[in-house]
Structures are given as C-alpha cells and as structure tokens.
PDB file of C-alpha atoms and ligand atoms in Angstrom:
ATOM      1  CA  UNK A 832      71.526  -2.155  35.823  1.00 50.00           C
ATOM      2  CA  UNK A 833      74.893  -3.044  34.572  1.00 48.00           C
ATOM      3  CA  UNK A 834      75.034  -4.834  31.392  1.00 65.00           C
ATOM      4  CA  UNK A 835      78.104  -6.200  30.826  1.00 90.00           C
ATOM      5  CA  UNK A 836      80.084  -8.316  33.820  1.00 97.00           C
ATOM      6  CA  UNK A 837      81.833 -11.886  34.009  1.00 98.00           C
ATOM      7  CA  UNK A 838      82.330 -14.291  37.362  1.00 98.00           C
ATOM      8  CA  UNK A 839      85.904 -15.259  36.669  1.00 98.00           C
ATOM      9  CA  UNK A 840      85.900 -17.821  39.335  1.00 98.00           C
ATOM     10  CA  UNK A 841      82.891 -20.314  40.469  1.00 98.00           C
ATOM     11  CA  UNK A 842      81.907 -23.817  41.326  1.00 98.00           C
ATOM     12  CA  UNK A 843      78.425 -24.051  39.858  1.00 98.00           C
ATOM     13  CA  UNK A 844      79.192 -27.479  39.054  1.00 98.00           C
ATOM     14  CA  UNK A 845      79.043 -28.221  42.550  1.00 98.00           C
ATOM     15  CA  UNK A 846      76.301 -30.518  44.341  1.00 98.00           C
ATOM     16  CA  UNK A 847      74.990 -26.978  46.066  1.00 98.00           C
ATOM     17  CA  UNK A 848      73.519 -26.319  42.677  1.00 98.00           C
ATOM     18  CA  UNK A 849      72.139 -29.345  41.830  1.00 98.00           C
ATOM     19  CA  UNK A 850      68.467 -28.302  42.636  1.00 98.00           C
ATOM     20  CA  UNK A 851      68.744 -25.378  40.277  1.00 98.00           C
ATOM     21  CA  UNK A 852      71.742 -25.059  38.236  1.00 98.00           C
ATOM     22  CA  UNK A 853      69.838 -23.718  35.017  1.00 97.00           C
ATOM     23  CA  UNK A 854      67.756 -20.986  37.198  1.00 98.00           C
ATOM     24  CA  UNK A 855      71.263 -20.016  38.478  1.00 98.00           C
ATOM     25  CA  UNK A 856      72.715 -19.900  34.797  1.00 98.00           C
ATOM     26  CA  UNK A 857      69.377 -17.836  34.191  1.00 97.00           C
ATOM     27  CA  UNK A 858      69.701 -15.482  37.181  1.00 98.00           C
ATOM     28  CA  UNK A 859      73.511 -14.751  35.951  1.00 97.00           C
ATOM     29  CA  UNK A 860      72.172 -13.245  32.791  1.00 97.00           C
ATOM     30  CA  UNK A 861      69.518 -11.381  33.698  1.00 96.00           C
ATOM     31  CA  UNK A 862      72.172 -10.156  36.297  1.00 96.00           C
ATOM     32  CA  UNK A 863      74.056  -8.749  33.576  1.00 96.00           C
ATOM     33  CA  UNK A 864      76.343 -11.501  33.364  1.00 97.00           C
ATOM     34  CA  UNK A 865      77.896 -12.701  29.391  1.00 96.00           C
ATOM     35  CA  UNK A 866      80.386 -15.449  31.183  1.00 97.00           C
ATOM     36  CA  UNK A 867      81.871 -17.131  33.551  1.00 98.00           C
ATOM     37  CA  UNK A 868      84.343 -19.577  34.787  1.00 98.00           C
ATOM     38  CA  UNK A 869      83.438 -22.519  36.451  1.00 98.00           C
ATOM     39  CA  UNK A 870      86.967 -24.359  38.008  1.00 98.00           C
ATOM     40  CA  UNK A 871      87.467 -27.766  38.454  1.00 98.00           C
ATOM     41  CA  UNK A 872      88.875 -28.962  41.808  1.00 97.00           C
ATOM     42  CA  UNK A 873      89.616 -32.580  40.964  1.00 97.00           C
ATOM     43  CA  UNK A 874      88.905 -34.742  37.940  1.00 97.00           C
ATOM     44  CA  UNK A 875      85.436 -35.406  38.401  1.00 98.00           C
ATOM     45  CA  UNK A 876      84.519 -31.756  39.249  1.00 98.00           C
ATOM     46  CA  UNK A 877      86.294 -30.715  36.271  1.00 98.00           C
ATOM     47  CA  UNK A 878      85.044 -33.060  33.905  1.00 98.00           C
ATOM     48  CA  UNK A 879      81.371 -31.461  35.239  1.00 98.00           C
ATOM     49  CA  UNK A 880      82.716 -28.106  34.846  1.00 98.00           C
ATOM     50  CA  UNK A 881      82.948 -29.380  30.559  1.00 98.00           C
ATOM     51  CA  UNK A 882      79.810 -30.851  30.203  1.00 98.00           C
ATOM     52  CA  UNK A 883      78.525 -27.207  31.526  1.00 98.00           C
ATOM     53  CA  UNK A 884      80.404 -25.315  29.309  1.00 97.00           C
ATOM     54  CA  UNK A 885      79.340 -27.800  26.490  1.00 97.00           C
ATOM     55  CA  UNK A 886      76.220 -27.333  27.356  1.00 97.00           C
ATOM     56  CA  UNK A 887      75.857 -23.332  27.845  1.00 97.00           C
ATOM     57  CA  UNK A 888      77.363 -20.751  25.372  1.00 95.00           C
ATOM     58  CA  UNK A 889      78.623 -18.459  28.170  1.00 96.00           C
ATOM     59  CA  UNK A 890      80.094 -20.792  30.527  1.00 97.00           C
ATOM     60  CA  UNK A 891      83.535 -21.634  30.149  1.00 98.00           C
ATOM     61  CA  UNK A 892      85.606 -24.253  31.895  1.00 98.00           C
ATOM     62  CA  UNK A 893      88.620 -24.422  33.864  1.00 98.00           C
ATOM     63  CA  UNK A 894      90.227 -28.316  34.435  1.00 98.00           C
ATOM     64  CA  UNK A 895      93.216 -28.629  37.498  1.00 98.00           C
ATOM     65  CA  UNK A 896      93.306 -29.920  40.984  1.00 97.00           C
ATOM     66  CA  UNK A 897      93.064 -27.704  44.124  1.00 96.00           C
ATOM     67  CA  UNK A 898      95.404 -27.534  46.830  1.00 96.00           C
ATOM     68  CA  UNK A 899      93.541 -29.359  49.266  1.00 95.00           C
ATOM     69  CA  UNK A 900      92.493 -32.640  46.790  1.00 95.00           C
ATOM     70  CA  UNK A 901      96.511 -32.904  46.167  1.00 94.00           C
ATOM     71  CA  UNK A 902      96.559 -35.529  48.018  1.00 94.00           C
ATOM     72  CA  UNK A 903      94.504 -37.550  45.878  1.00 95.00           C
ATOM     73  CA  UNK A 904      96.729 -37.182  43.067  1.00 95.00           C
ATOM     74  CA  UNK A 905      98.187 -39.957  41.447  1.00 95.00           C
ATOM     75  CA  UNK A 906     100.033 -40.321  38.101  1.00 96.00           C
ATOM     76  CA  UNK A 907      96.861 -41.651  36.329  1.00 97.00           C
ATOM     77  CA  UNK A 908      94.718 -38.754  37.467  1.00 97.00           C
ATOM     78  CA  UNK A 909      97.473 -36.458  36.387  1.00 97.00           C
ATOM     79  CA  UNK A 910      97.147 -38.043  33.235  1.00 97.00           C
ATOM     80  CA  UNK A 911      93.790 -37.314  32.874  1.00 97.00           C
ATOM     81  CA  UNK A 912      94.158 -34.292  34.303  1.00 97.00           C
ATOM     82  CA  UNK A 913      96.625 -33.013  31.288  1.00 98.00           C
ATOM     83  CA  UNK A 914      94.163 -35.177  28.407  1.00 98.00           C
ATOM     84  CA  UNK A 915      91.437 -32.855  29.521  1.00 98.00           C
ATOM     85  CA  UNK A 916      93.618 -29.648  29.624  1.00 98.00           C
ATOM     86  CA  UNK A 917      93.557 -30.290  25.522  1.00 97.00           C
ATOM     87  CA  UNK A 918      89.659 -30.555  25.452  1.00 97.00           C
ATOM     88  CA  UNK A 919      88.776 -27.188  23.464  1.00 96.00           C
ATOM     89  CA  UNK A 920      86.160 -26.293  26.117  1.00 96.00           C
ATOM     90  CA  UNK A 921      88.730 -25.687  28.599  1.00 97.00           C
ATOM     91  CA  UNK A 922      90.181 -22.550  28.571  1.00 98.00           C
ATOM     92  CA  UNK A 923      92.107 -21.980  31.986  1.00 98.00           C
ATOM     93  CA  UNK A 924      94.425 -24.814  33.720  1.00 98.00           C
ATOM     94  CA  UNK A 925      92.927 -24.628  37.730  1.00 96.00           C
ATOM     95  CA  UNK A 926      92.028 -24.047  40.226  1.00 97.00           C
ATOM     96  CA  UNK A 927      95.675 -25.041  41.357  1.00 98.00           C
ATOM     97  CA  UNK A 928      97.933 -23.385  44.320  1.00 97.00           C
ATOM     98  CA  UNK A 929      98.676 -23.798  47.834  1.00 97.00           C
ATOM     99  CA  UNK A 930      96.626 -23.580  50.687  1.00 96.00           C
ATOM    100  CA  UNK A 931      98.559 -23.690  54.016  1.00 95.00           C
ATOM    101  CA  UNK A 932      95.782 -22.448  56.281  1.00 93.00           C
ATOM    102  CA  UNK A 933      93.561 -25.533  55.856  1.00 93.00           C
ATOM    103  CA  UNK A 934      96.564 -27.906  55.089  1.00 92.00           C
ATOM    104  CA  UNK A 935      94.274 -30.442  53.862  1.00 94.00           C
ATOM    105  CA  UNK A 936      97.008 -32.267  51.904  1.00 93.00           C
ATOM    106  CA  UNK A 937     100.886 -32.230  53.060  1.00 95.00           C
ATOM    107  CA  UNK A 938     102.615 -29.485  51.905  1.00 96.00           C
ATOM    108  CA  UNK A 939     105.448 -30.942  49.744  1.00 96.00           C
ATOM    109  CA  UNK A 940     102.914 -32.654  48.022  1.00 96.00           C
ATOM    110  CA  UNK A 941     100.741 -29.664  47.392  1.00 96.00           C
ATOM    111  CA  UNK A 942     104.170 -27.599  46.061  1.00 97.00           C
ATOM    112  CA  UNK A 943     104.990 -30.706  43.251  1.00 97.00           C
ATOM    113  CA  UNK A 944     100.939 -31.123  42.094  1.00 97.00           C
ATOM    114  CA  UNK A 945     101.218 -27.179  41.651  1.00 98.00           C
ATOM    115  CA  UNK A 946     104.349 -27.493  40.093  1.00 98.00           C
ATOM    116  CA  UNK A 947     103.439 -30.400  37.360  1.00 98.00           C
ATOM    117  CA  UNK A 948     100.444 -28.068  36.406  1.00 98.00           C
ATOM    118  CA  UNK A 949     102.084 -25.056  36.373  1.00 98.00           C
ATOM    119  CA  UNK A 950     104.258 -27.341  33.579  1.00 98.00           C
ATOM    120  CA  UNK A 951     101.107 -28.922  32.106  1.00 98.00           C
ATOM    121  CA  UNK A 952      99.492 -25.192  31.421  1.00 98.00           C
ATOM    122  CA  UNK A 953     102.897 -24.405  29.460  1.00 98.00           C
ATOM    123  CA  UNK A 954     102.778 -27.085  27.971  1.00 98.00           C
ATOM    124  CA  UNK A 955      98.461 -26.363  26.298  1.00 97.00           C
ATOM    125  CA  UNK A 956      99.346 -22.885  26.515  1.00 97.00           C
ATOM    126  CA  UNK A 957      96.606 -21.635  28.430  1.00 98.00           C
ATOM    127  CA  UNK A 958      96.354 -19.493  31.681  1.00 98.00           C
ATOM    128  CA  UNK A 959      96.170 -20.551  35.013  1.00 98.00           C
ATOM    129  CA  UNK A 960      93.754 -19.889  37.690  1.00 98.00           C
ATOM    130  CA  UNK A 961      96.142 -19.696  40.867  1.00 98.00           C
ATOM    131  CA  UNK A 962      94.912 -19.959  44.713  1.00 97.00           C
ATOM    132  CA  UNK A 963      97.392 -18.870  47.562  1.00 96.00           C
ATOM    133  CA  UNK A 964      95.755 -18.961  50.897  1.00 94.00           C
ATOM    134  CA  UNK A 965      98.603 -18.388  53.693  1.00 92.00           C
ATOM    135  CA  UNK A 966     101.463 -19.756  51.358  1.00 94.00           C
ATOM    136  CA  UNK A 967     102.272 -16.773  49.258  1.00 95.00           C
ATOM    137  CA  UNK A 968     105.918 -16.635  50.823  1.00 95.00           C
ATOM    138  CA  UNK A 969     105.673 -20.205  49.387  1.00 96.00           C
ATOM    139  CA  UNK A 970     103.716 -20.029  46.180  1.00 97.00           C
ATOM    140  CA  UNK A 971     105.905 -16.655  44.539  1.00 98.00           C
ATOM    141  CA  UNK A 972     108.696 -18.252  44.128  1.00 98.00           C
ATOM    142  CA  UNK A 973     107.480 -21.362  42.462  1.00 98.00           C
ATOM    143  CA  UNK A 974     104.890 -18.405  40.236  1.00 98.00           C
ATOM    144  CA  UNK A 975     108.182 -15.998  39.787  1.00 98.00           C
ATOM    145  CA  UNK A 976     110.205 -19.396  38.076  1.00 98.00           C
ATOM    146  CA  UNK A 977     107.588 -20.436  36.233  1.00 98.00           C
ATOM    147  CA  UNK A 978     106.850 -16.648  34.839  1.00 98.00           C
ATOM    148  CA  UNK A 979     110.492 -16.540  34.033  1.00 98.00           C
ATOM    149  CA  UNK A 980     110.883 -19.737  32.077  1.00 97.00           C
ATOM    150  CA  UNK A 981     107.515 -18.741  29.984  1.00 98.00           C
ATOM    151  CA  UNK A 982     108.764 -14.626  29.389  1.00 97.00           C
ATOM    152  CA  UNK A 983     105.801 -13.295  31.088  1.00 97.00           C
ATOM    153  CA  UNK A 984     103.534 -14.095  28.680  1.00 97.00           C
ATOM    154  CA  UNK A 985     101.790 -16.884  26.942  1.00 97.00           C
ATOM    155  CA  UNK A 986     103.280 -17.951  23.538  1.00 96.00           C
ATOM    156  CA  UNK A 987      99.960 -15.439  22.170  1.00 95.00           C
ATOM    157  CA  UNK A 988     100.472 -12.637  24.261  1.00 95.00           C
ATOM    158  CA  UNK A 989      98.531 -13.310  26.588  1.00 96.00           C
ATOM    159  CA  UNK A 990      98.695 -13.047  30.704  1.00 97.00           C
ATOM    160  CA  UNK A 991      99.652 -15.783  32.529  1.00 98.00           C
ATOM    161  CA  UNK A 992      96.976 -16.439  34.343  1.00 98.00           C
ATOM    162  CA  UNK A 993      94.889 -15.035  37.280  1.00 98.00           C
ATOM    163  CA  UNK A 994      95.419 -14.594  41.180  1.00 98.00           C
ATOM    164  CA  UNK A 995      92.068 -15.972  42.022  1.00 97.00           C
ATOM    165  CA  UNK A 996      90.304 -14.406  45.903  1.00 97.00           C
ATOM    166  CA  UNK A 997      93.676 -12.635  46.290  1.00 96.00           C
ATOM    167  CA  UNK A 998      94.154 -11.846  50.003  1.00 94.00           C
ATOM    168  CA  UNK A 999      97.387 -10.355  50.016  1.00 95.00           C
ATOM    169  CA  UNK A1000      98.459  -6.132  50.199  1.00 96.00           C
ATOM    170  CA  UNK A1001      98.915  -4.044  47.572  1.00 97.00           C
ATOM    171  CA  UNK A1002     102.540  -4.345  47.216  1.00 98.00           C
ATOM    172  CA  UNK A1003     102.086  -8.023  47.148  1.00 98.00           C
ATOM    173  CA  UNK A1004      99.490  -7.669  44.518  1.00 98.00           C
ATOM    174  CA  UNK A1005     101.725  -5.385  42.273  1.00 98.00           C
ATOM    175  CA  UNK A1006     104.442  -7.963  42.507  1.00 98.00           C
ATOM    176  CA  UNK A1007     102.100 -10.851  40.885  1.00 98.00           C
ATOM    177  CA  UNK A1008     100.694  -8.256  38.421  1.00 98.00           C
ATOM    178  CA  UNK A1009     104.466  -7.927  37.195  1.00 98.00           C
ATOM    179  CA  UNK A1010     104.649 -11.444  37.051  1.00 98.00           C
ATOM    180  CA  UNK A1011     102.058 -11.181  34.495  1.00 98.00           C
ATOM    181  CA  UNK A1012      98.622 -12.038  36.218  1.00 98.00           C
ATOM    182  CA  UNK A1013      95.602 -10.743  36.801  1.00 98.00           C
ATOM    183  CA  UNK A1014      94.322  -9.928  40.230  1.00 98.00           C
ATOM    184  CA  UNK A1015      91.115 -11.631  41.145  1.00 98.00           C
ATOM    185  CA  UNK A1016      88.972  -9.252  43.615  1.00 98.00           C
ATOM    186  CA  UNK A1017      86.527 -11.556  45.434  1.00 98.00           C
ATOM    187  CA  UNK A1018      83.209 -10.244  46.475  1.00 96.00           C
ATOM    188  CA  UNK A1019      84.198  -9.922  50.176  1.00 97.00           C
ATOM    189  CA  UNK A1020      85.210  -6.593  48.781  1.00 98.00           C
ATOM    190  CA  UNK A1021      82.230  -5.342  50.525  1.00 98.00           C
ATOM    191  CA  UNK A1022      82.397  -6.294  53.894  1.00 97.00           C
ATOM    192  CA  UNK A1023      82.980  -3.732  56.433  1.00 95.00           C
ATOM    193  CA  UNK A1024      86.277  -5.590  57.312  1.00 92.00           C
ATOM    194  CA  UNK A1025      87.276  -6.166  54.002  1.00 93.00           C
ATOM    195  CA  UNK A1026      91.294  -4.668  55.126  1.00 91.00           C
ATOM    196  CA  UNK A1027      94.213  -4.856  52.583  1.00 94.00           C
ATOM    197  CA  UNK A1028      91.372  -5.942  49.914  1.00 97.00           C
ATOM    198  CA  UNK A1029      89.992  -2.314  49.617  1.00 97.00           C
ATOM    199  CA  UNK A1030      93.264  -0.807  49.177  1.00 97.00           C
ATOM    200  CA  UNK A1031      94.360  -3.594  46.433  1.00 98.00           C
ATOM    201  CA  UNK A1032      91.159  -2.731  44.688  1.00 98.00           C
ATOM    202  CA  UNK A1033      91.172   0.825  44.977  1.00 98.00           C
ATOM    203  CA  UNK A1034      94.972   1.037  44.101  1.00 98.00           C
ATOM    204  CA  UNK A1035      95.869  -1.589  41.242  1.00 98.00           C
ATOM    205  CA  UNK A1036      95.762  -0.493  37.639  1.00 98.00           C
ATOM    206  CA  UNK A1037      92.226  -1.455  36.137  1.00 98.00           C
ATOM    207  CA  UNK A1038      93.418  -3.427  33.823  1.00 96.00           C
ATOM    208  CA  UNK A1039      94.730  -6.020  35.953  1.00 98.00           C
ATOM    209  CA  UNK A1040      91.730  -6.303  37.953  1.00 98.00           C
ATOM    210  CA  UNK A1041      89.036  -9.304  37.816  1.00 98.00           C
ATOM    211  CA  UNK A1042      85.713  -9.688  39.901  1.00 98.00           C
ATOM    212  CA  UNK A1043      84.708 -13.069  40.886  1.00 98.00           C
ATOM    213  CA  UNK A1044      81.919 -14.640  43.492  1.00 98.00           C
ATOM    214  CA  UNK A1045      83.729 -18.023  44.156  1.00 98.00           C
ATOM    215  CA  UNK A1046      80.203 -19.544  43.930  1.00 98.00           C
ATOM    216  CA  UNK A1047      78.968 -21.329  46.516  1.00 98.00           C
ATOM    217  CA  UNK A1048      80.760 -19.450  48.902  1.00 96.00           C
ATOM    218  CA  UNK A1049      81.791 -16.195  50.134  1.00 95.00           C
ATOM    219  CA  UNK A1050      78.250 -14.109  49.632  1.00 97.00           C
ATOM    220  CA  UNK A1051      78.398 -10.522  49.337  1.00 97.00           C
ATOM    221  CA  UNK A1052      77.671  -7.946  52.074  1.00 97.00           C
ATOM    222  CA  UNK A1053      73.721  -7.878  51.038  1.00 97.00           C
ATOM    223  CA  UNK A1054      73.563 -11.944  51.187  1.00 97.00           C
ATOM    224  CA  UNK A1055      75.779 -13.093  53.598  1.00 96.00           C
ATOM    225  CA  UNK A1056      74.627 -16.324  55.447  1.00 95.00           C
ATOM    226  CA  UNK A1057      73.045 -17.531  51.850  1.00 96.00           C
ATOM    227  CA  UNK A1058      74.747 -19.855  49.531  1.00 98.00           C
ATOM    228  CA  UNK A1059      76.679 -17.021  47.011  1.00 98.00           C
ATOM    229  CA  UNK A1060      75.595 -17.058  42.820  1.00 98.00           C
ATOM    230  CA  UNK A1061      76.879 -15.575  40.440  1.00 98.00           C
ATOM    231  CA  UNK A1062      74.340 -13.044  39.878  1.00 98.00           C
ATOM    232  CA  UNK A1063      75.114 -11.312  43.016  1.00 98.00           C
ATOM    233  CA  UNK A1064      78.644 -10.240  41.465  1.00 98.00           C
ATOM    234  CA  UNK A1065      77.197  -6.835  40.751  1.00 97.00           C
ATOM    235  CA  UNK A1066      77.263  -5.614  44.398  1.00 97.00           C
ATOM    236  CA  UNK A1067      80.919  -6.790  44.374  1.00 98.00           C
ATOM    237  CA  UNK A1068      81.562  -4.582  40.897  1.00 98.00           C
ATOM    238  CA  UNK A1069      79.295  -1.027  42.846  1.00 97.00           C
ATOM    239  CA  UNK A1070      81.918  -1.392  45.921  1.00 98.00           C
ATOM    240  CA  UNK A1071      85.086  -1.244  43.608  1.00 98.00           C
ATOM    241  CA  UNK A1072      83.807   1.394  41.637  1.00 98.00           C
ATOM    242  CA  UNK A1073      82.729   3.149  45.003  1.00 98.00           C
ATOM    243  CA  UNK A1074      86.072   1.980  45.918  1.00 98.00           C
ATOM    244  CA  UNK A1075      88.043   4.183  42.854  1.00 98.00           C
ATOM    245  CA  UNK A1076      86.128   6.573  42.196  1.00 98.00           C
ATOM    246  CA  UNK A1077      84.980   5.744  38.880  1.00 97.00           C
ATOM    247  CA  UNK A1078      82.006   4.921  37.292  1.00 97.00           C
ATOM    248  CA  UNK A1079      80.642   1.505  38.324  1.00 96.00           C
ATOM    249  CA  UNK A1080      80.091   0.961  33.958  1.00 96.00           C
ATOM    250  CA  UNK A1081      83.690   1.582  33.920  1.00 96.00           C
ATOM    251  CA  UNK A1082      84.915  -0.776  35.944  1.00 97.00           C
ATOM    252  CA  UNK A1083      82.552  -3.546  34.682  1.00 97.00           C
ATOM    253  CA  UNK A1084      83.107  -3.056  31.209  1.00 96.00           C
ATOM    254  CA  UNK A1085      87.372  -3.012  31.888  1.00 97.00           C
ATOM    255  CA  UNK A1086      86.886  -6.247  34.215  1.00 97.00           C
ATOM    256  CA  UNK A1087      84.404  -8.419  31.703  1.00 97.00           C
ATOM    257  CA  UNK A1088      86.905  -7.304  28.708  1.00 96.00           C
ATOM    258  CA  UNK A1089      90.347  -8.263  30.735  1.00 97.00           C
ATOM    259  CA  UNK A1090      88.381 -12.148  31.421  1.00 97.00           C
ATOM    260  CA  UNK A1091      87.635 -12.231  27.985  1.00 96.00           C
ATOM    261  CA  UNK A1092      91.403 -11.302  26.808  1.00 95.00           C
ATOM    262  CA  UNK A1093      92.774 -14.011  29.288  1.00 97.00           C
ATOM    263  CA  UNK A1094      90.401 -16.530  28.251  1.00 97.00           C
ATOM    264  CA  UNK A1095      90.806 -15.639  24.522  1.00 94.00           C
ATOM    265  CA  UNK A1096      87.711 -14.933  23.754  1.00 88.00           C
ATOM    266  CA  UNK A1097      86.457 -12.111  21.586  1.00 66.00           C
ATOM    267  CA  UNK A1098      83.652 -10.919  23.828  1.00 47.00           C
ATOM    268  CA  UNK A1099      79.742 -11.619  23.992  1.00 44.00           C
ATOM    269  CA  UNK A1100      77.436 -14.568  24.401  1.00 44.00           C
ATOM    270  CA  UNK A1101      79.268 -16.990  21.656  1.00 41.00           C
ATOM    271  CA  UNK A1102      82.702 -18.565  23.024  1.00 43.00           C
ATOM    272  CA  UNK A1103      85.244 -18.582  20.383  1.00 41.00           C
ATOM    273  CA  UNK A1104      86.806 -21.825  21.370  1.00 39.00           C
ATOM    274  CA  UNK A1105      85.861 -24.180  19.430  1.00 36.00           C
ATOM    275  CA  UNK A1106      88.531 -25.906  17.816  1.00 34.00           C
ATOM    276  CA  UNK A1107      90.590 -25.168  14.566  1.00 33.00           C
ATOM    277  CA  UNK A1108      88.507 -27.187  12.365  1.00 34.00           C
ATOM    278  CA  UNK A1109      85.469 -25.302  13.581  1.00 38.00           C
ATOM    279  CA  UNK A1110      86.357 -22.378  12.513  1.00 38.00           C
ATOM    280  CA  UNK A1111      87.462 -23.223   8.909  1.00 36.00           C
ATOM    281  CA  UNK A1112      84.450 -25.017   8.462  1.00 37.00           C
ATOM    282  CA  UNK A1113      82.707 -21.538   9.054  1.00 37.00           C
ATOM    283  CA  UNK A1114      84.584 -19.770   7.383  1.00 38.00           C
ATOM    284  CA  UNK A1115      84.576 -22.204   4.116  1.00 35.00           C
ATOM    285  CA  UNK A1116      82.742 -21.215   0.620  1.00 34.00           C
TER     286      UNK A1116
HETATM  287 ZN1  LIG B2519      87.644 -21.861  43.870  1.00 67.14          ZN
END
C-alpha cells in the first residue's frame, strides 16, 4: 500500500458525512492519507470546514464562496468571508471560480465574487483553490491579471494556487501551470472515458500535478454509483502512475509533497500553521 498521499480538494464537511465523518477521517489514514483539504463553499460550510481542521491534525481548511452560491453574496458575508481568510487554520482562499455549465448564479456576478477573492487571497497571502467548469475562455483572463499583478508567485515563493478537477487539454493546462498553479487531477482519471484528462496527466511536469477526490462526489472507476471518500484517492494515484510510466510511490510521494509546499506546510501528521505566537512559545527557553 502507498504510504504517503493527500486529497487536495474535498467537502467532508458536508451533511453526506454527517453519519460518519470520524470513520471517514479514519478510513483516509489507514488509506495512506497524511492530509487533506476540505473547501468551503459558502460561509457556513467554511466555517465547518475550521472547526474540522481545529479539530483533526491532518485536515486543513480552505474558506471562499463557490461559483454557484455567488449569488448569495452580500457585502456582510464578504466581510466575513475575508475575517475568516485570517483565521490561522485556513490555509487556501476557495473554492472560488466560475461555473458556466450549471449557471446557478448570473454570470457577471459570479466574475466580480471571483474577482474580490482573487483580491482578498492577495491581500492574506495565501493560495487559491480555483474551479472553471465551461468558463475557462472566461476565467484566464481574470487568473492571467491577477497572476500578473502578484509576479507569479506568492510574496513567500510560493504557487499561486491550484486548478482544482481541471477539465481542460494539455495545452490549456500548461498555460495555467505558467501562470503559476498547480493542476488538480480529479479521480475521474480512471474512467474509461476519462479524454483530454489522461493526456494532461500523463503529459504535465510532476511537479505541477495534484490528486484530489472532490469528496462526496465523483467516485473512482472501482466505486462509482457510491458516495466518493477520501480514502479511495489511491486508485486515482495507480491510474496516473499507470498513466506515466512511473512508479505509482513516485507519483504519490511528488503529489503529497507539492500540497504540502502550496499549503506551507512542512510535511507529516502535525500542521505547521499555527500562528506566530505558537511557534515562539515552542521554541522559548
Ligand atoms: Zn469542490
């Protein structure tokens, strides 16, 4: 078994887990799991996804509103929305993008929410978590601007963020890579069908590659029809390695350490965000 993967993108804050959110928690280690991130939608969702990674050393917490709750915006929410960006716990600004294949909120307002929070991450200089479904001839621009106006990089060096369930080609993918994010490769890796997807993750450069489940949905191959957990990321890691030609080690070990460099964390069980005064206390005689 592999021993070393992370779930860069799920929802296990959602009510799909409410039955047995631990035993999924539980599941994800003995799956060889040491993180992942759980992304707020809206307020409330993200505001669950803090408590969690409060709660449970190797979950880490993402706070932004989707595409599709736009709508719902308003400037107190926003405001909220940017208070808990601060909260040390939270180490990614999403999920936030455009979605113009469900079009569950109007599209102007979808570009300026994107837009304030694409701000809002510059402003806590942390990464974002990015979702383009159908609007990437929209969403690269407003991604290419904001990349220019932070120099490709976070003030540490860091990427900018990660293309989460990227469905675009491989020339598509390059061009967000050069923007300075990671490319997310979702579990549907392993269908039959999976198209473009198996040339992006065959092709791309490692080390801008990240696995994810999107937890509840979007099962592998193995478990399609079931609710998806992030224990069953694995199967998603054999295909890519299958995929490349490499060793299936390999490309865990590169994927779990490029999550870890664009959440700033060292590595392992223990997050290393706790805030400044944590560490000094530590660290003092
Ligand atoms: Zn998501």
């Amino acid at each position: 078994m592999t021993t070393l993967l992370f779930d860069s993108h799920s929802h296990i804050q959602m009510s799909q887990f409410d039955d047995d959110r631990d035993a999924t928690i539980r599941r994800a280690r003995d799956a060889g799991l040491v993180g992942q991130l759980v992304l707020g939608t809206d307020v409330a969702s993200s505001i669950s996804a803090i408590e969690l990674a409060t709660a449970e050393p190797d979950v880490y917490a993402a706070a932004g509103c989707h595409p599709h709750d736009a709508k719902d915006m308003d400037e107190a929410s926003l405001d909220k929305l940017a208070q808990l960006a601060e909260d040390p716990h939270v180490a990614v600004v999403g999920e936030i993008g455009l979605d113009f294949y469900r079009n569950l909120s109007p599209h102007d307002v979808q570009i300026d929410i994107l837009n304030r929070q694409l701000e809002l991450a510059g402003r806590v200089s942390k990464p974002v978590a990015l979702h383009g479904r159908e609007a990437h001839q929209a969403l690269f621009p407003f991604v290419e601007a904001w990349s220019r106006r932070m120099g490709g990089r976070l003030p540490d060096g860091r990427r900018l963020g990660v293309m989460h369930y990227f469905d675009g080609d491989l020339e598509l993918g390059r061009r967000y890579a050069d923007l300075g994010f990671f490319i997310s490769i979702h579990c549907s890796v392993t269908y039959p069908n999976a198209g473009a997807l198996s040339e992006v993750a065959a092709e791309l450069p490692l080390d801008v590659l990240l696995v994810e489940t999107d937890s509840p949905y979007g099962p592998p191959q193995a478990h399609r029809g079931e609710r998806n957990e992030p224990a069953y990321l694995e199967e998603a890691v054999v295909k890519i390695a299958q995929l490349r030609g490499e060793k299936t080690e390999r490309v865990a070990e590169t994927t779990t350490a490029n999550a870890l460099r664009l959440l700033g964390v060292t590595g392992g069980a223990q997050p290393a965000l706790e805030p400044a005064g944590a560490a000094e206390e530590r660290s003092a005689p």
